[in-house]
Amino acid sequence: MPKIPDQAQVIVIGGGIIGASIAYHLGKLGVSDTLLLERDRYTCGTTWHAAGLVGQLRATENLTRLCRYSLDLYAGLEAETGQATGFRQPGAISLATTEERFVELRRTAAVADHLGVEAEVLSPAEAHALWPRMEIGDVVGAVHLPKDGMVSPVDVTVALLAGARQTGVTTLQGVPVEGLLIEGGRAVGVTTAEGEIRCETVVLAAGMWSMDFAARYGVPLPLHAAEHYYAITQPIEGLTEETPILRDPNHSAYFKEDARRLLVGLFEPVARPWGMGGVPDVSFAEIPANLDHVMPLLERAYARMPFLHDVEIRQLFCGPESFTPDDNFIMGEAPTLPGLFVAAGFNSIGIQAGGGVGMALAE
């Protein structure tokens, strides 16, 4: 392992997609004296088990801009760094099964059009033509985003880290940050088992661990880990890399092709919290599935794709993600501790937002 420096201009805590993107963008801005520290292995927190969707359409103009930037960044990252990212653009369909949802989708499509994001409002029949095996009896309308994409979360993180190192940034794994150095009410560095590292600015991008870490220094971060489920089927004939991503918010589900299999993701209205006594120091965590909780949700998702009742599930996965009470990100300098910037609480869209978040926080 390279020698750990005793000082840097910026220290980034966390080697997931968010920390990697911040380090990459700091390097692009000329802040090559940036040090990224990962406690175990890159992506081992929640990045590794993300679905990797890169949608462009969000509820606000600023979020749409951030996600659109992510898509554009990831599209060119492999050519820039030589590291594969798994990037492709099968497009996405968002369904509305109520008039209220259809109004929301049409509004966000109008914002998308204003921002130059290609979006098309569809009738139920037009949506069915793009995904012929779905049930559309309850569908009021839909929006199609033909340029929406997906990536391999681990690969795109490794590519961002490679791009950061190309600008002179140092990235180290296997170096847990034990605490912050505070002088005169300001964060001026971090402590590790190897000693102190001083800096001008600390960036906390430690995902679901950020809340407990920041609380030690009087910085309240309103986020909490919760279970997040998805099922992966056996291979299904007819699924291809061109099969669009399908989002069905009123059924709390999304569907994406994954190596000729279908990944069925769930966003239940009331998720099960995880790590109530503090998030444990684990890597690549997988939570035992609570079948009483998840099976009714899965049945609801299957109502959109009735043919799945005849397809065997290859894997039912449950892993932790961190969420905020208002569904907004926590970004910026901590108001109670100058010198500490935070990027956390990405509500399971960290891959989608990661490029834009890294750019915005670095700036």
Coordinates of N, CA and C in Angstrom, one line a residue, residues 27-159:
G27 N -10.2 16.6 -8.6 CA -9.1 16.4 -9.5 C -9.2 17.2 -10.7
K28 N -10.4 17.2 -11.3 CA -10.7 17.9 -12.6 C -10.6 19.4 -12.4
L29 N -11.0 19.8 -11.1 CA -10.9 21.3 -10.8 C -9.5 21.7 -10.4
G30 N -8.5 20.8 -10.5 CA -7.2 21.1 -10.2 C -6.8 20.9 -8.7
V31 N -7.7 20.4 -7.9 CA -7.3 20.1 -6.5 C -6.8 18.7 -6.4
S32 N -5.6 18.5 -7.0 CA -5.0 17.2 -7.1 C -4.4 16.8 -5.7
D33 N -4.3 17.7 -4.8 CA -3.9 17.3 -3.4 C -5.1 16.9 -2.6
T34 N -5.8 15.9 -3.2 CA -7.0 15.3 -2.5 C -6.7 13.9 -2.1
L35 N -7.1 13.5 -0.9 CA -6.8 12.1 -0.4 C -8.2 11.5 -0.1
L36 N -8.5 10.4 -0.8 CA -9.7 9.6 -0.5 C -9.3 8.4 0.3
L37 N -10.0 8.2 1.4 CA -9.8 7.1 2.4 C -11.0 6.2 2.5
E38 N -10.9 4.9 2.2 CA -11.9 3.9 2.3 C -11.5 3.0 3.4
R39 N -12.5 2.7 4.4 CA -12.1 1.9 5.5 C -11.8 0.5 5.2
D40 N -12.5 -0.1 4.1 CA -12.3 -1.5 3.8 C -11.9 -1.5 2.3
R41 N -12.9 -2.0 1.5 CA -12.7 -2.0 0.0 C -13.7 -1.1 -0.7
Y42 N -13.2 -0.5 -1.8 CA -14.1 0.4 -2.5 C -15.4 -0.3 -2.8
T43 N -16.5 0.5 -2.7 CA -17.9 0.1 -3.0 C -18.5 -0.8 -2.0
C44 N -17.8 -1.2 -0.8 CA -18.3 -2.2 0.0 C -19.4 -1.8 0.9
G45 N -19.8 -0.5 0.9 CA -20.9 -0.1 1.7 C -22.3 -0.4 1.1
T46 N -22.8 0.4 0.3 CA -24.1 0.1 -0.4 C -23.9 0.2 -1.9
T47 N -22.8 0.8 -2.4 CA -22.7 0.9 -3.9 C -22.7 -0.4 -4.5
W48 N -22.1 -1.4 -3.9 CA -21.9 -2.7 -4.6 C -23.2 -3.4 -5.0
H49 N -24.2 -3.2 -4.2 CA -25.5 -3.9 -4.5 C -26.6 -3.0 -5.1
A50 N -26.2 -1.8 -5.6 CA -27.1 -1.0 -6.3 C -27.6 -1.6 -7.6
A51 N -28.8 -1.2 -8.0 CA -29.3 -1.7 -9.3 C -28.6 -1.0 -10.5
G52 N -28.0 0.2 -10.3 CA -27.3 0.8 -11.4 C -28.1 1.6 -12.4
L53 N -29.3 2.0 -12.0 CA -30.2 2.8 -12.9 C -29.7 4.2 -13.0
V54 N -29.7 4.8 -14.2 CA -29.3 6.2 -14.4 C -30.4 6.9 -15.1
G55 N -31.4 7.2 -14.3 CA -32.5 8.0 -14.9 C -32.2 9.5 -14.9
Q56 N -33.0 10.2 -15.8 CA -32.8 11.6 -15.9 C -33.9 12.4 -15.3
L57 N -35.1 11.8 -15.1 CA -36.3 12.6 -14.7 C -36.4 12.6 -13.2
R58 N -36.4 13.7 -12.6 CA -36.6 13.8 -11.2 C -37.7 14.9 -10.9
A59 N -38.1 15.0 -9.7 CA -39.3 15.9 -9.4 C -39.0 17.4 -9.5
T60 N -37.7 17.8 -9.5 CA -37.3 19.2 -9.5 C -36.3 19.4 -10.6
E61 N -36.2 20.7 -11.0 CA -35.3 21.0 -12.1 C -33.8 20.8 -11.7
N62 N -33.5 21.1 -10.5 CA -32.1 20.9 -10.0 C -31.7 19.5 -10.0
L63 N -32.6 18.6 -9.5 CA -32.3 17.2 -9.4 C -32.2 16.6 -10.8
T64 N -33.1 17.1 -11.7 CA -33.0 16.6 -13.1 C -31.7 17.0 -13.7
R65 N -31.2 18.2 -13.4 CA -29.9 18.7 -14.0 C -28.8 17.8 -13.5
L66 N -28.8 17.5 -12.2 CA -27.7 16.6 -11.6 C -27.7 15.2 -12.2
C67 N -28.9 14.6 -12.4 CA -29.0 13.3 -12.9 C -28.7 13.3 -14.4
R68 N -29.0 14.3 -15.1 CA -28.7 14.4 -16.5 C -27.2 14.5 -16.7
Y69 N -26.5 15.3 -15.8 CA -25.1 15.4 -15.8 C -24.4 14.0 -15.6
S70 N -25.0 13.2 -14.6 CA -24.4 11.9 -14.3 C -24.5 11.0 -15.6
L71 N -25.6 11.1 -16.3 CA -25.7 10.2 -17.5 C -24.7 10.6 -18.5
D72 N -24.5 11.9 -18.7 CA -23.5 12.4 -19.7 C -22.1 12.0 -19.3
L73 N -21.8 12.1 -18.0 CA -20.5 11.8 -17.5 C -20.2 10.3 -17.7
Y74 N -21.1 9.4 -17.3 CA -20.9 8.0 -17.4 C -20.8 7.5 -18.8
A75 N -21.5 8.2 -19.7 CA -21.4 7.8 -21.1 C -20.0 7.9 -21.7
G76 N -19.2 8.8 -21.2 CA -17.9 9.0 -21.7 C -16.7 8.5 -20.9
L77 N -17.1 7.9 -19.7 CA -16.1 7.6 -18.7 C -15.1 6.5 -19.1
E78 N -15.7 5.5 -19.8 CA -14.8 4.3 -20.2 C -13.8 4.8 -21.2
A79 N -14.2 5.6 -22.2 CA -13.3 6.1 -23.2 C -12.2 7.0 -22.5
E80 N -12.6 7.7 -21.5 CA -11.6 8.6 -20.8 C -10.6 7.8 -19.9
T81 N -11.1 6.8 -19.2 CA -10.2 6.2 -18.2 C -9.7 4.8 -18.6
G82 N -10.3 4.2 -19.7 CA -10.0 2.8 -20.1 C -10.6 1.7 -19.2
Q83 N -11.4 2.2 -18.2 CA -12.1 1.2 -17.3 C -13.5 1.0 -17.8
A84 N -13.9 -0.2 -18.0 CA -15.3 -0.5 -18.4 C -16.3 -0.1 -17.3
T85 N -17.4 0.4 -17.7 CA -18.5 0.9 -16.8 C -19.8 0.2 -16.9
G86 N -19.9 -0.6 -18.0 CA -21.2 -1.3 -18.2 C -22.3 -0.4 -18.7
F87 N -21.9 0.8 -19.1 CA -22.9 1.8 -19.5 C -23.7 1.4 -20.8
R88 N -25.0 1.5 -20.7 CA -25.9 1.4 -21.9 C -27.2 2.2 -21.7
Q89 N -27.9 2.4 -22.8 CA -29.0 3.3 -22.7 C -30.2 2.6 -23.4
P90 N -30.9 1.7 -22.6 CA -32.1 1.0 -23.2 C -33.4 1.9 -23.1
G91 N -33.3 3.1 -22.4 CA -34.4 3.9 -22.2 C -35.3 3.4 -21.1
A92 N -36.2 4.2 -20.7 CA -37.1 3.9 -19.5 C -38.5 4.4 -19.7
I93 N -39.4 3.6 -19.1 CA -40.9 4.0 -19.2 C -41.3 4.2 -17.7
S94 N -42.0 5.2 -17.4 CA -42.6 5.4 -16.1 C -44.1 5.4 -16.3
L95 N -44.8 4.5 -15.5 CA -46.2 4.3 -15.6 C -47.0 5.2 -14.6
A96 N -48.2 5.6 -15.0 CA -49.1 6.2 -14.1 C -50.4 5.4 -14.1
T97 N -50.9 5.0 -12.9 CA -52.1 4.3 -12.7 C -53.2 5.1 -12.1
T98 N -52.9 6.4 -11.8 CA -53.9 7.3 -11.4 C -53.8 8.6 -12.1
E99 N -54.8 9.4 -12.2 CA -54.8 10.7 -12.9 C -53.7 11.6 -12.2
E100 N -53.7 11.6 -10.9 CA -52.7 12.4 -10.2 C -51.3 12.1 -10.6
R101 N -51.0 10.8 -10.6 CA -49.6 10.4 -11.0 C -49.3 10.8 -12.5
F102 N -50.3 10.7 -13.3 CA -50.1 11.1 -14.7 C -49.9 12.6 -14.9
V103 N -50.6 13.4 -14.0 CA -50.3 14.9 -14.0 C -48.9 15.1 -13.6
E104 N -48.4 14.4 -12.5 CA -47.0 14.5 -12.1 C -46.0 14.2 -13.2
L105 N -46.3 13.0 -13.8 CA -45.4 12.6 -14.9 C -45.3 13.6 -16.1
R106 N -46.5 14.1 -16.4 CA -46.5 15.1 -17.5 C -45.8 16.4 -17.1
R107 N -45.9 16.8 -15.9 CA -45.2 18.0 -15.4 C -43.7 17.8 -15.4
T108 N -43.2 16.6 -14.9 CA -41.8 16.4 -15.0 C -41.3 16.2 -16.4
A109 N -42.1 15.7 -17.3 CA -41.7 15.6 -18.7 C -41.6 17.0 -19.3
A110 N -42.4 17.9 -18.9 CA -42.3 19.3 -19.4 C -41.0 19.9 -18.9
V111 N -40.7 19.7 -17.6 CA -39.4 20.1 -17.1 C -38.2 19.5 -17.9
A112 N -38.3 18.2 -18.2 CA -37.3 17.5 -18.9 C -37.1 18.2 -20.3
D113 N -38.2 18.5 -21.0 CA -38.2 19.1 -22.3 C -37.5 20.5 -22.2
H114 N -37.8 21.2 -21.1 CA -37.2 22.5 -20.9 C -35.7 22.4 -20.8
L115 N -35.2 21.3 -20.2 CA -33.8 21.0 -19.9 C -33.1 20.3 -21.1
G116 N -33.8 20.0 -22.1 CA -33.2 19.3 -23.3 C -33.2 17.8 -23.1
V117 N -33.9 17.3 -22.1 CA -34.0 15.8 -21.9 C -35.2 15.3 -22.7
E118 N -34.8 14.3 -23.6 CA -35.9 13.8 -24.5 C -36.9 13.0 -23.7
A119 N -38.2 13.4 -23.7 CA -39.2 12.7 -23.0 C -40.5 12.7 -23.8
E120 N -41.2 11.6 -23.9 CA -42.4 11.5 -24.7 C -43.6 11.0 -23.8
V121 N -44.7 11.7 -23.8 CA -45.9 11.2 -23.1 C -46.6 10.1 -24.0
L122 N -46.9 9.0 -23.3 CA -47.4 7.8 -24.1 C -48.8 7.5 -23.6
S123 N -49.6 6.9 -24.5 CA -50.9 6.3 -24.1 C -50.6 4.9 -23.5
P124 N -51.5 4.3 -22.8 CA -51.3 2.9 -22.4 C -50.9 2.0 -23.5
A125 N -51.6 2.1 -24.6 CA -51.3 1.2 -25.8 C -49.9 1.4 -26.3
E126 N -49.4 2.7 -26.3 CA -48.1 3.0 -26.8 C -47.0 2.4 -25.8
A127 N -47.3 2.5 -24.5 CA -46.4 1.9 -23.5 C -46.4 0.4 -23.7
H128 N -47.5 -0.2 -23.9 CA -47.6 -1.6 -24.1 C -46.8 -2.1 -25.3
A129 N -46.7 -1.3 -26.3 CA -46.0 -1.7 -27.5 C -44.5 -1.8 -27.2
L130 N -44.0 -1.0 -26.2 CA -42.6 -1.0 -25.8 C -42.3 -2.1 -24.8
W131 N -43.3 -2.5 -24.1 CA -43.1 -3.6 -23.1 C -44.3 -4.5 -23.2
P132 N -44.4 -5.4 -24.3 CA -45.6 -6.1 -24.6 C -46.1 -7.1 -23.5
R133 N -45.2 -7.5 -22.6 CA -45.7 -8.6 -21.7 C -46.2 -8.0 -20.4
M134 N -46.3 -6.7 -20.3 CA -46.8 -6.1 -19.0 C -48.4 -6.0 -19.1
E135 N -49.0 -6.0 -18.0 CA -50.4 -5.8 -17.8 C -50.7 -4.3 -17.8
I136 N -51.7 -3.8 -18.7 CA -51.9 -2.3 -18.7 C -53.3 -2.0 -18.4
G137 N -54.1 -2.9 -17.9 CA -55.5 -2.6 -17.6 C -55.8 -1.4 -16.7
D138 N -54.8 -1.2 -15.8 CA -55.0 0.0 -14.9 C -54.2 1.2 -15.2
V139 N -53.5 1.1 -16.4 CA -52.6 2.2 -16.7 C -53.3 3.4 -17.3
V140 N -53.1 4.6 -16.8 CA -53.7 5.8 -17.3 C -52.9 6.4 -18.4
G141 N -51.6 6.4 -18.3 CA -50.6 6.9 -19.3 C -49.2 6.6 -18.8
A142 N -48.3 7.1 -19.6 CA -46.9 6.9 -19.2 C -46.0 7.9 -19.9
V143 N -44.7 8.0 -19.4 CA -43.7 8.8 -20.0 C -42.5 7.9 -20.4
H144 N -42.0 8.1 -21.6 CA -40.9 7.4 -22.1 C -39.7 8.3 -22.3
L145 N -38.6 7.8 -21.7 CA -37.3 8.6 -21.8 C -36.3 7.7 -22.5
P146 N -36.2 7.8 -23.8 CA -35.4 6.9 -24.6 C -33.9 6.9 -24.3
K147 N -33.4 7.9 -23.7 CA -32.0 8.0 -23.4 C -31.6 7.6 -22.0
D148 N -32.6 7.2 -21.2 CA -32.2 6.7 -19.8 C -31.3 5.5 -19.9
G149 N -30.4 5.4 -18.9 CA -29.4 4.3 -19.0 C -29.2 3.6 -17.7
M150 N -28.2 2.7 -17.7 CA -27.8 2.0 -16.6 C -26.3 1.7 -16.7
V151 N -25.7 1.4 -15.5 CA -24.2 1.1 -15.4 C -24.0 0.0 -14.5
S152 N -22.8 -0.6 -14.5 CA -22.4 -1.5 -13.4 C -21.9 -0.6 -12.2
P153 N -22.5 -0.6 -11.1 CA -22.1 0.4 -10.0 C -20.7 0.2 -9.6
V154 N -20.2 -1.0 -9.4 CA -18.8 -1.2 -9.0 C -17.9 -0.7 -10.1
D155 N -18.1 -1.1 -11.4 CA -17.2 -0.7 -12.5 C -17.2 0.8 -12.6
V156 N -18.3 1.5 -12.5 CA -18.3 3.0 -12.7 C -17.6 3.7 -11.6
T157 N -17.7 3.1 -10.4 CA -16.9 3.7 -9.2 C -15.4 3.5 -9.4
V158 N -15.0 2.3 -9.9 CA -13.6 2.1 -10.2 C -13.1 3.0 -11.3
A159 N -14.0 3.3 -12.2 CA -13.6 4.2 -13.3 C -13.4 5.6 -12.8

